[in-house]
Amino acid sequence: MVTKAVRGAIKVKDNRAMLIQEASIRLIKELITCNSIAEMDVVSIIFSITKDLTSLNPATSLRSIGFHEIPLFCVQEAFIEGQRLGIIRVLLTFNADEDKTPQPVYLDGAEVLRPDLTA
């Protein structure tokens, strides 16, 4: 087994804790499902959020469904003029077979961030 990483992002409708929680959980569940990752194989998860999302930390959301033994971290995305707001990004590291190719997940309008990966 080797350590791999996969990225993803999701657009949140607005800065409400419930919407941030739902989006964070959905994004992680999709990444895990699409990549057939067992929770015990997750090494760590790093979230970033745009500056307008201030109601809830996505890592806190994930704790509500488990992931108690996995290091979780959240940072504010660097503000770049003209950037899309309402975005939660994630970098999930996990242990997998060497030949496994990670599949990124972009949801609910975040697909425009990486059209090269979502076409």
Short mmCIF file of C-alpha atoms in Angstrom, two decimals, residues 3 6-7 9 14 24 40 52 62 70 72 86 89 92 97 99 104 108-110:
data_model
loop_
_atom_site.label_atom_id
_atom_site.label_comp_id
_atom_site.label_asym_id
_atom_site.label_seq_id
_atom_site.Cartn_x
_atom_site.Cartn_y
_atom_site.Cartn_z
CA THR A 3 -0.33 6.95 0.38
CA VAL A 6 -7.52 13.09 -4.02
CA ARG A 7 -9.10 16.50 -4.37
CA ALA A 9 -14.80 20.78 -4.13
CA ASP A 14 -24.97 30.50 1.13
CA SER A 24 -19.08 19.05 3.59
CA MET A 40 -9.70 3.23 8.26
CA ASP A 52 -17.53 34.21 2.80
CA LEU A 62 -17.45 15.67 9.48
CA ILE A 70 -8.59 11.06 11.60
CA LEU A 72 -8.92 17.07 10.12
CA GLY A 86 -19.08 29.76 -1.53
CA ARG A 89 -12.29 22.44 -1.22
CA LEU A 92 -8.07 13.77 1.28
CA ASP A 97 -2.98 -0.09 -3.65
CA ASP A 99 -2.12 0.95 -9.05
CA PRO A 104 -11.50 13.82 -8.01
CA ASP A 108 -22.91 21.62 -7.42
CA GLY A 109 -21.18 24.12 -9.66
CA ALA A 110 -17.62 23.57 -8.44
#
